[in-house]
Coordinates of C-alpha atoms in Angstrom, one line a residue:
M1 CA -66.6 21.0 -7.8
S2 CA -69.1 23.3 -9.5
T3 CA -67.7 25.3 -12.5
D4 CA -70.4 28.0 -12.4
R5 CA -68.7 30.0 -9.7
K6 CA -67.7 33.4 -10.7
R7 CA -64.2 33.5 -12.3
R8 CA -64.3 36.8 -13.9
Y9 CA -60.5 37.5 -13.8
S10 CA -58.9 34.0 -13.5
S11 CA -60.7 32.5 -16.4
P12 CA -58.9 34.4 -19.1
V13 CA -55.6 33.3 -17.5
V14 CA -56.1 29.6 -17.3
D15 CA -59.0 28.5 -19.6
G16 CA -58.5 26.8 -22.9
V17 CA -55.6 25.3 -24.9
A18 CA -54.1 28.8 -25.5
K19 CA -53.4 29.1 -21.8
S20 CA -51.4 25.8 -21.5
A21 CA -48.3 27.7 -20.7
S22 CA -50.1 29.6 -17.9
R23 CA -51.3 26.3 -16.5
A24 CA -47.9 24.7 -16.7
M25 CA -46.5 27.4 -14.6
L26 CA -49.3 27.2 -12.0
R27 CA -49.0 23.3 -11.8
A28 CA -45.3 23.9 -10.6
V29 CA -46.7 26.0 -7.6
G30 CA -49.3 23.3 -6.6
F31 CA -52.3 23.8 -8.9
T32 CA -54.2 20.6 -9.9
D33 CA -56.8 20.1 -12.7
E34 CA -59.6 20.9 -10.3
D35 CA -58.0 24.1 -9.1
F36 CA -58.1 25.6 -12.5
K37 CA -61.9 25.5 -12.2
K38 CA -62.0 27.4 -9.0
P39 CA -62.1 31.0 -8.2
Q40 CA -58.5 32.1 -7.4
V41 CA -58.0 34.3 -4.3
G42 CA -54.8 36.3 -3.6
I43 CA -53.7 36.4 0.0
A44 CA -51.8 39.5 0.3
S45 CA -49.3 39.0 3.3
T46 CA -47.3 41.7 4.9
W47 CA -45.3 39.2 6.8
S48 CA -41.7 40.4 7.6
M49 CA -39.2 40.0 10.3
V50 CA -38.6 43.7 10.1
T51 CA -41.0 44.5 13.0
P52 CA -42.9 42.6 15.6
C53 CA -46.1 44.2 14.2
N54 CA -45.8 41.7 11.1
M55 CA -43.7 38.8 12.4
H56 CA -46.6 36.4 12.8
I57 CA -48.6 37.3 9.7
N58 CA -47.2 34.3 7.7
T59 CA -49.2 32.0 9.8
L60 CA -52.2 34.2 9.6
A61 CA -52.0 34.1 5.8
E62 CA -51.9 30.4 5.8
D63 CA -55.1 30.3 8.0
A64 CA -56.7 32.7 5.5
G65 CA -55.7 30.5 2.6
K66 CA -57.2 27.5 4.3
G67 CA -60.5 29.4 4.7
V68 CA -60.5 30.1 1.0
D69 CA -59.6 26.5 0.1
V70 CA -62.3 25.0 2.4
A71 CA -65.0 27.2 0.9
G72 CA -64.1 26.0 -2.6
G73 CA -61.6 28.4 -4.0
K74 CA -57.9 28.3 -4.6
S75 CA -55.7 30.5 -2.5
V76 CA -52.4 31.9 -3.6
I77 CA -50.3 33.6 -1.0
F78 CA -48.1 36.5 -2.1
N79 CA -46.1 39.1 -0.2
T80 CA -45.8 42.8 0.0
I81 CA -43.6 45.0 2.0
T82 CA -43.7 46.6 5.5
I83 CA -41.5 49.2 7.2
S84 CA -41.4 49.9 11.0
D85 CA -42.3 53.3 12.2
G86 CA -41.3 52.4 15.7
I87 CA -37.8 51.5 14.6
A88 CA -37.3 54.3 12.0
N89 CA -38.8 57.1 14.0
G90 CA -36.5 60.1 14.4
T91 CA -34.1 59.0 11.6
E92 CA -33.9 59.8 7.9
G93 CA -35.4 56.3 7.3
M94 CA -38.7 57.5 8.6
K95 CA -39.2 59.4 5.3
Y96 CA -40.0 56.0 3.7
S97 CA -43.0 55.5 6.1
L98 CA -45.8 57.1 4.3
V99 CA -44.1 56.2 1.0
S100 CA -44.6 52.6 2.0
R101 CA -48.4 53.1 2.0
E102 CA -48.2 53.8 -1.7
V103 CA -45.7 51.0 -2.4
I104 CA -48.0 48.5 -0.6
A105 CA -51.1 49.7 -2.6
D106 CA -49.1 49.6 -5.8
S107 CA -47.7 46.1 -5.2
I108 CA -51.2 44.5 -4.2
E109 CA -52.7 46.2 -7.3
T110 CA -49.7 44.9 -9.5
V111 CA -49.7 41.4 -8.4
A112 CA -53.5 40.8 -8.2
G113 CA -54.1 42.7 -11.5
C114 CA -51.4 40.7 -13.3
E115 CA -52.2 37.2 -12.0
G116 CA -56.0 37.5 -12.5
F117 CA -57.1 36.9 -8.9
D118 CA -61.0 36.8 -8.6
G119 CA -60.7 38.0 -4.9
I120 CA -58.3 39.1 -2.4
V121 CA -57.7 38.9 1.4
A122 CA -55.2 41.4 2.6
I123 CA -53.5 41.0 6.0
G124 CA -51.8 44.1 7.5
G125 CA -50.1 44.8 10.8
C126 CA -48.0 48.1 11.0
D127 CA -49.6 51.5 10.5
K128 CA -49.1 52.0 6.7
N129 CA -50.1 48.3 5.9
M130 CA -53.7 48.9 6.6
P131 CA -54.5 51.9 4.3
G132 CA -52.1 50.6 1.8
C133 CA -53.8 47.3 1.7
V134 CA -57.3 48.8 1.4
M135 CA -56.1 51.3 -1.3
G136 CA -54.7 48.4 -3.3
I137 CA -57.7 46.2 -3.3
A138 CA -60.0 49.2 -3.7
R139 CA -58.2 50.2 -6.9
L140 CA -58.9 46.8 -8.4
N141 CA -62.5 46.7 -7.1
R142 CA -62.5 42.9 -6.8
P143 CA -64.3 41.0 -3.9
S144 CA -62.0 41.6 -0.9
V145 CA -61.7 41.4 2.9
F146 CA -59.1 43.1 4.9
V147 CA -57.7 41.4 8.2
Y148 CA -55.9 43.2 10.9
G149 CA -52.9 41.3 12.4
G150 CA -53.9 42.1 15.8
T151 CA -52.5 44.1 18.8
I152 CA -49.5 43.4 21.0
L153 CA -49.9 42.6 24.6
P154 CA -48.6 45.1 27.3
G155 CA -45.0 45.0 28.4
A156 CA -43.9 44.8 32.0
N157 CA -45.5 47.4 34.3
H158 CA -48.1 48.3 31.7
T159 CA -45.5 49.6 29.2
D160 CA -45.4 49.9 25.4
I161 CA -43.3 51.6 22.6
V162 CA -44.3 55.1 23.6
S163 CA -43.1 54.3 27.2
V164 CA -39.7 53.9 25.7
F165 CA -39.8 57.1 23.6
E166 CA -40.9 59.1 26.7
A167 CA -38.2 57.4 28.8
V168 CA -35.6 59.0 26.6
G169 CA -37.1 62.5 27.4
A170 CA -37.3 61.6 31.1
H171 CA -33.6 60.6 31.0
A172 CA -32.7 64.0 29.3
K173 CA -34.5 65.8 32.1
G174 CA -32.7 63.8 34.8
D175 CA -35.7 62.0 36.1
M176 CA -34.7 58.5 34.9
S177 CA -31.4 56.7 34.9
L178 CA -29.8 54.8 32.1
I179 CA -30.5 51.6 33.9
E180 CA -34.2 52.5 34.2
V181 CA -34.4 53.4 30.5
R182 CA -32.7 50.0 29.6
Q183 CA -35.2 48.1 31.8
I184 CA -38.2 49.6 29.9
E185 CA -36.4 49.1 26.6
E186 CA -35.9 45.3 27.3
T187 CA -39.5 44.6 28.4
A188 CA -41.9 47.0 26.7
I189 CA -42.3 45.0 23.5
P190 CA -43.1 41.3 24.6
G191 CA -43.8 39.7 21.3
P192 CA -45.8 39.9 17.9
G193 CA -48.5 42.5 17.3
S194 CA -49.0 46.1 16.6
C195 CA -48.4 48.9 19.0
G196 CA -50.7 48.6 22.0
G197 CA -52.5 51.8 22.5
M198 CA -55.0 53.6 20.2
Y199 CA -52.2 54.6 18.0
T200 CA -52.3 54.5 14.2
A201 CA -52.4 50.8 13.8
N202 CA -55.3 50.1 16.1
T203 CA -57.0 53.4 14.9
M204 CA -56.8 52.3 11.3
A205 CA -57.9 48.6 12.0
S206 CA -61.0 50.0 13.8
A207 CA -61.7 52.6 11.1
I208 CA -61.6 49.8 8.4
E209 CA -63.9 47.5 10.4
A210 CA -66.3 50.5 10.9
L211 CA -66.0 51.0 7.0
G212 CA -67.3 47.5 6.6
M213 CA -64.1 46.0 4.9
S214 CA -63.2 43.8 7.8
L215 CA -65.2 41.0 9.6
P216 CA -66.8 42.0 13.0
N217 CA -64.2 42.6 15.7
S218 CA -61.3 41.9 13.4
S219 CA -59.8 45.0 14.7
A220 CA -60.0 44.1 18.3
Q221 CA -58.1 40.8 18.8
N222 CA -54.7 40.0 20.2
A223 CA -52.1 39.2 17.6
V224 CA -51.3 35.9 19.2
S225 CA -54.7 34.3 19.9
D226 CA -57.1 31.6 18.6
T227 CA -59.6 34.4 17.9
K228 CA -57.2 36.0 15.4
R229 CA -56.5 32.8 13.6
I230 CA -60.3 32.0 13.5
D231 CA -60.8 35.6 12.0
C232 CA -58.2 34.8 9.3
H233 CA -60.0 31.5 8.4
A234 CA -63.4 33.2 8.4
A235 CA -62.0 36.0 6.1
G236 CA -61.0 33.4 3.6
Q237 CA -64.5 32.0 3.7
A238 CA -66.1 35.4 3.6
V239 CA -64.3 36.5 0.3
M240 CA -65.7 33.3 -1.4
H241 CA -69.1 34.5 -0.5
L242 CA -68.4 38.0 -1.8
I243 CA -67.2 36.4 -5.0
D244 CA -70.5 34.4 -5.4
Q245 CA -72.6 37.5 -4.5
G246 CA -70.5 39.8 -6.7
I247 CA -70.0 42.3 -3.9
T248 CA -66.9 44.6 -4.4
P249 CA -65.2 47.2 -2.3
R250 CA -67.0 50.0 -4.1
D251 CA -70.3 48.5 -3.0
I252 CA -69.1 48.8 0.7
M253 CA -66.8 51.9 0.7
T254 CA -69.5 54.5 0.2
R255 CA -69.8 58.0 1.6
E256 CA -72.0 56.8 4.5
A257 CA -69.4 54.1 5.3
F258 CA -66.6 56.6 5.5
E259 CA -68.7 58.7 7.9
N260 CA -69.0 55.5 10.1
A261 CA -65.4 55.1 10.1
I262 CA -64.8 58.8 11.2
T263 CA -67.3 58.4 13.9
V264 CA -65.6 55.3 15.4
V265 CA -62.2 56.9 15.1
I266 CA -63.5 60.0 17.1
A267 CA -65.3 57.9 19.7
L268 CA -62.0 55.8 20.2
G269 CA -59.8 58.9 20.4
G270 CA -57.8 57.7 17.5
S271 CA -54.8 58.9 15.6
T272 CA -54.6 62.1 13.5
N273 CA -53.2 59.7 10.8
A274 CA -56.7 58.5 10.3
V275 CA -57.5 61.9 8.6
L276 CA -54.8 61.5 6.2
H277 CA -55.4 57.8 5.4
L278 CA -59.3 58.0 5.3
L279 CA -59.0 61.0 2.7
A280 CA -56.7 58.8 0.7
M281 CA -58.8 55.7 0.8
A282 CA -62.0 57.7 -0.1
D283 CA -60.1 59.2 -3.1
V284 CA -59.4 55.7 -4.5
V285 CA -63.0 54.9 -4.7
D286 CA -64.1 58.5 -5.9
V287 CA -66.0 59.2 -2.7
E288 CA -65.8 63.0 -1.9
L289 CA -64.4 63.4 1.5
T290 CA -62.8 66.6 2.9
L291 CA -61.1 67.9 6.0
D292 CA -64.4 69.7 6.9
D293 CA -66.3 66.4 7.1
F294 CA -64.2 65.6 10.2
T295 CA -65.2 68.8 11.8
R296 CA -68.8 68.3 11.0
I297 CA -69.0 64.8 12.3
G298 CA -66.9 65.8 15.3
E299 CA -69.4 68.3 16.5
R300 CA -71.8 65.6 17.4
V301 CA -69.6 62.6 18.3
P302 CA -67.9 62.4 21.7
V303 CA -64.7 60.8 22.7
L304 CA -65.7 57.7 24.8
A305 CA -62.6 55.6 25.1
D306 CA -60.0 56.0 27.8
L307 CA -57.2 54.6 25.7
R308 CA -53.6 55.5 25.3
P309 CA -51.8 57.8 24.4
S310 CA -53.9 60.4 26.1
G311 CA -55.8 57.8 28.2
K312 CA -55.0 55.0 30.5
Y313 CA -55.9 51.6 28.8
M314 CA -54.3 49.5 26.0
M315 CA -56.1 47.8 23.1
S316 CA -55.6 44.4 24.7
E317 CA -57.7 45.6 27.6
L318 CA -60.5 46.8 25.3
V319 CA -60.3 43.3 23.5
A320 CA -60.9 41.6 26.9
I321 CA -64.2 43.4 27.4
G322 CA -65.5 42.9 24.0
G323 CA -63.6 45.0 21.5
I324 CA -65.2 47.8 19.5
Q325 CA -68.6 46.0 18.5
P326 CA -70.3 47.0 21.7
L327 CA -69.1 50.6 21.1
M328 CA -70.5 50.5 17.6
K329 CA -73.8 49.3 18.9
M330 CA -73.9 52.2 21.3
L331 CA -73.2 54.6 18.5
L332 CA -75.9 53.0 16.2
D333 CA -78.4 53.2 18.9
K334 CA -77.6 56.8 19.5
G335 CA -78.2 57.4 15.8
L336 CA -74.5 58.3 15.1
L337 CA -73.9 55.5 12.6
H338 CA -75.4 54.6 9.2
G339 CA -76.8 51.1 9.9
G340 CA -77.8 50.4 6.4
C341 CA -74.2 50.2 5.0
L342 CA -73.2 47.0 3.4
T343 CA -70.2 45.0 4.8
V344 CA -67.9 42.1 3.9
T345 CA -70.3 39.8 5.8
G346 CA -72.8 40.5 3.0
R347 CA -75.0 42.0 5.6
T348 CA -75.5 45.5 6.7
L349 CA -73.8 47.0 9.7
A350 CA -77.1 47.1 11.6
E351 CA -77.5 43.4 10.9
N352 CA -74.1 42.6 12.1
L353 CA -74.7 44.6 15.4
A354 CA -78.2 43.3 16.1
D355 CA -77.1 40.7 18.6
V356 CA -74.1 42.4 20.1
K357 CA -74.1 42.4 23.9
P358 CA -73.2 45.5 25.9
Y359 CA -69.9 45.9 27.7
P360 CA -69.9 44.2 31.1
S361 CA -70.9 46.4 34.0
G362 CA -68.2 48.1 36.0
Q363 CA -65.8 48.5 33.1
D364 CA -64.1 51.8 33.0
I365 CA -62.5 51.8 29.4
I366 CA -65.6 53.0 27.4
K367 CA -67.4 55.8 29.0
S368 CA -71.1 56.5 28.6
F369 CA -72.6 59.3 26.6
D370 CA -73.5 61.1 29.8
N371 CA -69.9 61.0 31.0
P372 CA -67.6 61.2 27.9
I373 CA -63.9 61.8 27.9
K374 CA -64.6 64.8 25.7
K375 CA -68.0 65.9 24.6
N376 CA -66.9 66.4 20.9
S377 CA -64.0 65.4 18.7
H378 CA -60.4 65.5 19.7
L379 CA -59.5 65.7 16.1
R380 CA -59.5 69.4 15.3
I381 CA -59.2 70.8 11.7
L382 CA -57.6 74.2 12.0
Y383 CA -57.5 77.1 9.6
G384 CA -56.0 80.5 9.6
N385 CA -53.2 82.6 8.1
L386 CA -50.7 79.8 9.1
A387 CA -52.7 77.0 7.6
P388 CA -54.9 78.4 4.7
T389 CA -55.8 74.9 3.5
G390 CA -56.0 73.3 6.8
A391 CA -54.0 71.6 9.6
V392 CA -54.9 68.6 11.8
A393 CA -54.6 68.7 15.6
K394 CA -55.2 66.0 18.3
I395 CA -56.4 67.8 21.4
T396 CA -58.2 66.0 24.0
G397 CA -58.7 69.0 26.4
K398 CA -56.3 67.5 29.0
E399 CA -53.7 69.9 27.6
G400 CA -56.1 72.7 27.4
T401 CA -57.8 74.0 24.3
R402 CA -55.9 77.2 23.6
F403 CA -52.2 78.0 23.5
T404 CA -50.3 81.2 22.7
G405 CA -46.5 81.2 22.6
K406 CA -43.4 82.4 20.7
A407 CA -42.1 80.5 17.7
R408 CA -38.9 78.5 17.9
C409 CA -38.2 77.4 14.3
F410 CA -36.4 74.3 13.1
E411 CA -35.7 73.1 9.6
S412 CA -35.8 69.5 10.4
E413 CA -36.9 67.0 12.9
E414 CA -33.4 66.1 14.1
E415 CA -32.6 69.8 14.8
A416 CA -35.7 70.2 16.8
Q417 CA -35.0 67.0 18.8
E418 CA -31.6 68.0 19.8
R419 CA -32.8 71.4 21.1
I420 CA -35.6 69.7 23.1
L421 CA -33.2 67.3 24.7
D422 CA -30.6 69.9 25.6
G423 CA -33.1 72.2 27.2
T424 CA -33.0 74.9 24.6
V425 CA -36.8 74.5 24.1
S426 CA -38.5 75.9 27.2
A427 CA -42.0 76.7 28.5
G428 CA -44.0 79.1 26.3
D429 CA -42.4 77.9 23.1
V430 CA -44.3 76.8 20.0
V431 CA -41.9 74.5 18.3
V432 CA -42.2 74.9 14.5
I433 CA -40.8 71.9 12.5
R434 CA -41.0 72.6 8.8
Y435 CA -39.9 71.2 5.5
E436 CA -41.1 67.8 6.7
G437 CA -44.2 67.6 4.5
P438 CA -45.0 65.2 1.9
K439 CA -43.0 67.0 -0.8
G440 CA -40.4 68.8 1.4
G441 CA -39.2 65.9 3.6
P442 CA -40.0 64.2 1.4
G443 CA -42.4 61.7 3.0
M444 CA -44.1 63.6 5.8
R445 CA -42.2 62.0 8.8
E446 CA -43.9 61.3 12.1
M447 CA -42.8 63.4 15.1
L448 CA -43.0 60.8 17.8
S449 CA -39.4 61.5 18.9
P450 CA -39.8 65.2 19.6
T451 CA -43.3 65.0 21.0
S452 CA -42.2 62.2 23.4
A453 CA -39.2 64.2 24.3
I454 CA -41.4 67.0 25.2
M455 CA -43.6 64.9 27.3
G456 CA -40.7 63.2 29.0
R457 CA -39.2 66.5 30.0
G458 CA -42.4 67.4 31.6
L459 CA -43.3 70.2 29.1
G460 CA -46.5 68.6 27.8
N461 CA -48.6 71.5 29.1
D462 CA -46.1 74.2 28.5
V463 CA -44.9 73.7 24.9
A464 CA -46.8 73.4 21.6
L465 CA -45.5 71.8 18.4
I466 CA -46.7 72.5 14.9
T467 CA -45.3 70.8 11.7
D468 CA -46.0 70.3 8.1
G469 CA -45.1 66.7 8.9
R470 CA -47.4 64.4 10.8
F471 CA -47.6 62.6 14.2
S472 CA -47.5 59.1 15.4
G473 CA -50.7 57.9 16.9
G474 CA -48.6 57.7 20.1
S475 CA -48.0 61.5 20.2
H476 CA -49.9 63.5 22.6
G477 CA -49.8 67.0 23.9
F478 CA -50.5 70.3 22.3
V479 CA -49.5 69.2 18.7
V480 CA -50.6 70.3 15.3
G481 CA -49.6 68.5 12.1
H482 CA -50.4 68.4 8.4
V483 CA -50.0 72.1 8.1
T484 CA -50.9 73.1 4.5
P485 CA -49.7 74.4 2.2
E486 CA -46.4 72.9 3.4
A487 CA -43.1 74.8 3.6
A488 CA -41.7 73.3 0.4
E489 CA -44.6 74.8 -1.5
G490 CA -44.1 78.3 0.0
G491 CA -46.8 77.9 2.6
P492 CA -47.0 80.4 5.5
I493 CA -45.2 77.9 7.8
A494 CA -42.1 78.6 5.7
L495 CA -42.3 82.3 6.6
V496 CA -42.5 82.0 10.5
E497 CA -39.5 83.5 12.3
D498 CA -38.2 82.9 15.7
G499 CA -40.1 85.0 18.2
D500 CA -43.3 85.3 16.1
E501 CA -46.4 85.0 18.3
I502 CA -48.6 81.9 17.4
T503 CA -52.0 81.1 18.8
I504 CA -53.6 77.8 18.5
D505 CA -57.3 77.6 19.4
A506 CA -59.2 74.3 19.5
D507 CA -62.4 75.9 20.4
T508 CA -62.6 78.2 17.3
N509 CA -60.5 75.7 15.2
E510 CA -58.1 78.5 14.3
M511 CA -54.3 78.7 14.2
S512 CA -53.0 82.2 13.6
L513 CA -49.6 83.9 13.3
K514 CA -49.6 87.4 14.7
V515 CA -47.7 89.0 11.8
S516 CA -49.3 91.5 9.4
A517 CA -50.4 90.6 6.0
E518 CA -47.9 93.2 4.6
E519 CA -45.0 91.6 6.5
L520 CA -46.1 88.2 5.4
A521 CA -46.1 89.4 1.8
R522 CA -42.7 90.9 2.2
R523 CA -41.4 87.5 3.6
Q524 CA -43.0 85.6 0.8
A525 CA -41.3 87.8 -1.8
N526 CA -37.9 86.9 -0.4
W527 CA -38.7 83.2 -0.1
T528 CA -37.0 80.9 -2.5
P529 CA -37.9 77.2 -3.1
R530 CA -35.3 74.6 -1.9
E531 CA -33.7 72.2 -4.2
P532 CA -35.2 68.7 -4.0
R533 CA -33.4 66.7 -1.3
Y534 CA -33.6 63.6 -3.4
K535 CA -33.1 63.4 -7.1
R536 CA -33.5 59.7 -7.8
G537 CA -35.3 56.7 -6.2
V538 CA -38.7 56.2 -4.5
L539 CA -38.5 59.4 -2.4
A540 CA -37.8 61.5 -5.4
K541 CA -40.8 59.8 -7.2
F542 CA -43.0 60.3 -4.2
A543 CA -42.2 64.0 -3.9
K544 CA -42.8 64.6 -7.6
T545 CA -46.3 62.9 -7.6
V546 CA -47.7 63.3 -4.1
S547 CA -50.7 65.5 -3.4
S548 CA -51.2 67.8 -0.5
A549 CA -51.8 66.2 2.9
S550 CA -55.2 68.1 2.8
L551 CA -56.1 65.7 0.0
G552 CA -54.6 62.6 1.5
A553 CA -51.1 62.7 0.1
V554 CA -52.0 60.3 -2.6
T555 CA -49.7 59.5 -5.6
D556 CA -51.8 57.9 -8.3
K557 CA -53.7 60.9 -9.5
L558 CA -51.6 62.2 -12.4

């Protein structure tokens, strides 16, 4: 085994007589004399039995490790956490969801930084795993590859987790019996893998691939498949090549690469969470990215994918026709992607896409540029006297592009959910859920339960919802999140009163409260900050350090 391969970080840990104690410890976990001469690659595994999204990742981590080892490195598997949005949604526990992104990033940085790994392969499944993994490896800036754990297969009758949430609303309306709800509950989640639509997990996996940090088509593979295991093995080999070439995340995660990621997210009709996470990921590598970049790119990029939640198909059906690589080739050929961006293959994006074949004729999942789902972006960045520093909406046009209604205000998600299910919320209402932002929640909970209840009650076209919290990728309807400044900081959303008229306009990208400046000033003068809901622990620490959602809600810029 050659000893001239780059061991920039592991060498100080294991070389020389002074490091005998380090080697003694490592011998106990399986190192041999030859292993001490090899680059060490940490395999960050988010395996857990907490959620089906991650329950198979232990075997994928082993496959990645084998890829490292066969390429001449020494793999070391370690774990980081995951939580489950799908399980926690609608509960106090959901406040830990966005927090987990930061914990994952912190833990990967901590372990890899401490142990002296020369490279990293990070494998994520559920929503926050992916940006958390990328943020962790990007902070260290060591040769790294991200691997997506893969999508789940559809449940019986083409159902998924959102089908279950919406069944609850349908039952409240009287359109579905308890037995029917139970049948969906029992069959919608058939096994391992992340939620099956173009929700946050599949959105972020696609964005990271477009960013260049995953191998081609890593984002579009079924969780339980030979292709996913091959992808993991190849990732282990790829990181060894990156180590040899000295290619690091900052070489890949450039301004142009983030523009590619935004473009692909829009074309796929992806989750609003992509805005939050891409801002955070860009911040880690000091790339200047703002909310307005999403608007600028969105003016020229259409929505082409007919995928859930607003569309018809699931990710597994996109996998079956070739994944996202043919879509990226379409976008490149149209001049909508930067082909010169470097990727973890060591080649450029254009080189990776050169031999990609088009989608099969007759497929109906990815539309043509002549017949898009929407001619411009569904991700709308809104400003106005209700969101001076921005808000994020996901509006496909199916629900219309303009909504005016009367505010019905709630101080928590639970309170809003109760009033939606009991029929208090009615057509013409703009549901306002506040004090759920990054600081105020704390943790910026997703509003999948109330948005699903609105859809289940048949009010999707008649009720809007705005919040300083955020939305699941499974949310759809006339919804606006990430309202900033948030209520806990005294933002205008804290000053709204029941009956105030609110207009949301996705054509002009405005969200306005029909209340005079003088009246808002009066209300502001009478507003008093709330006491923090948590005084100790990770939620308190998050609330104390987190930045605005308009800046990515990061916690490591002190």
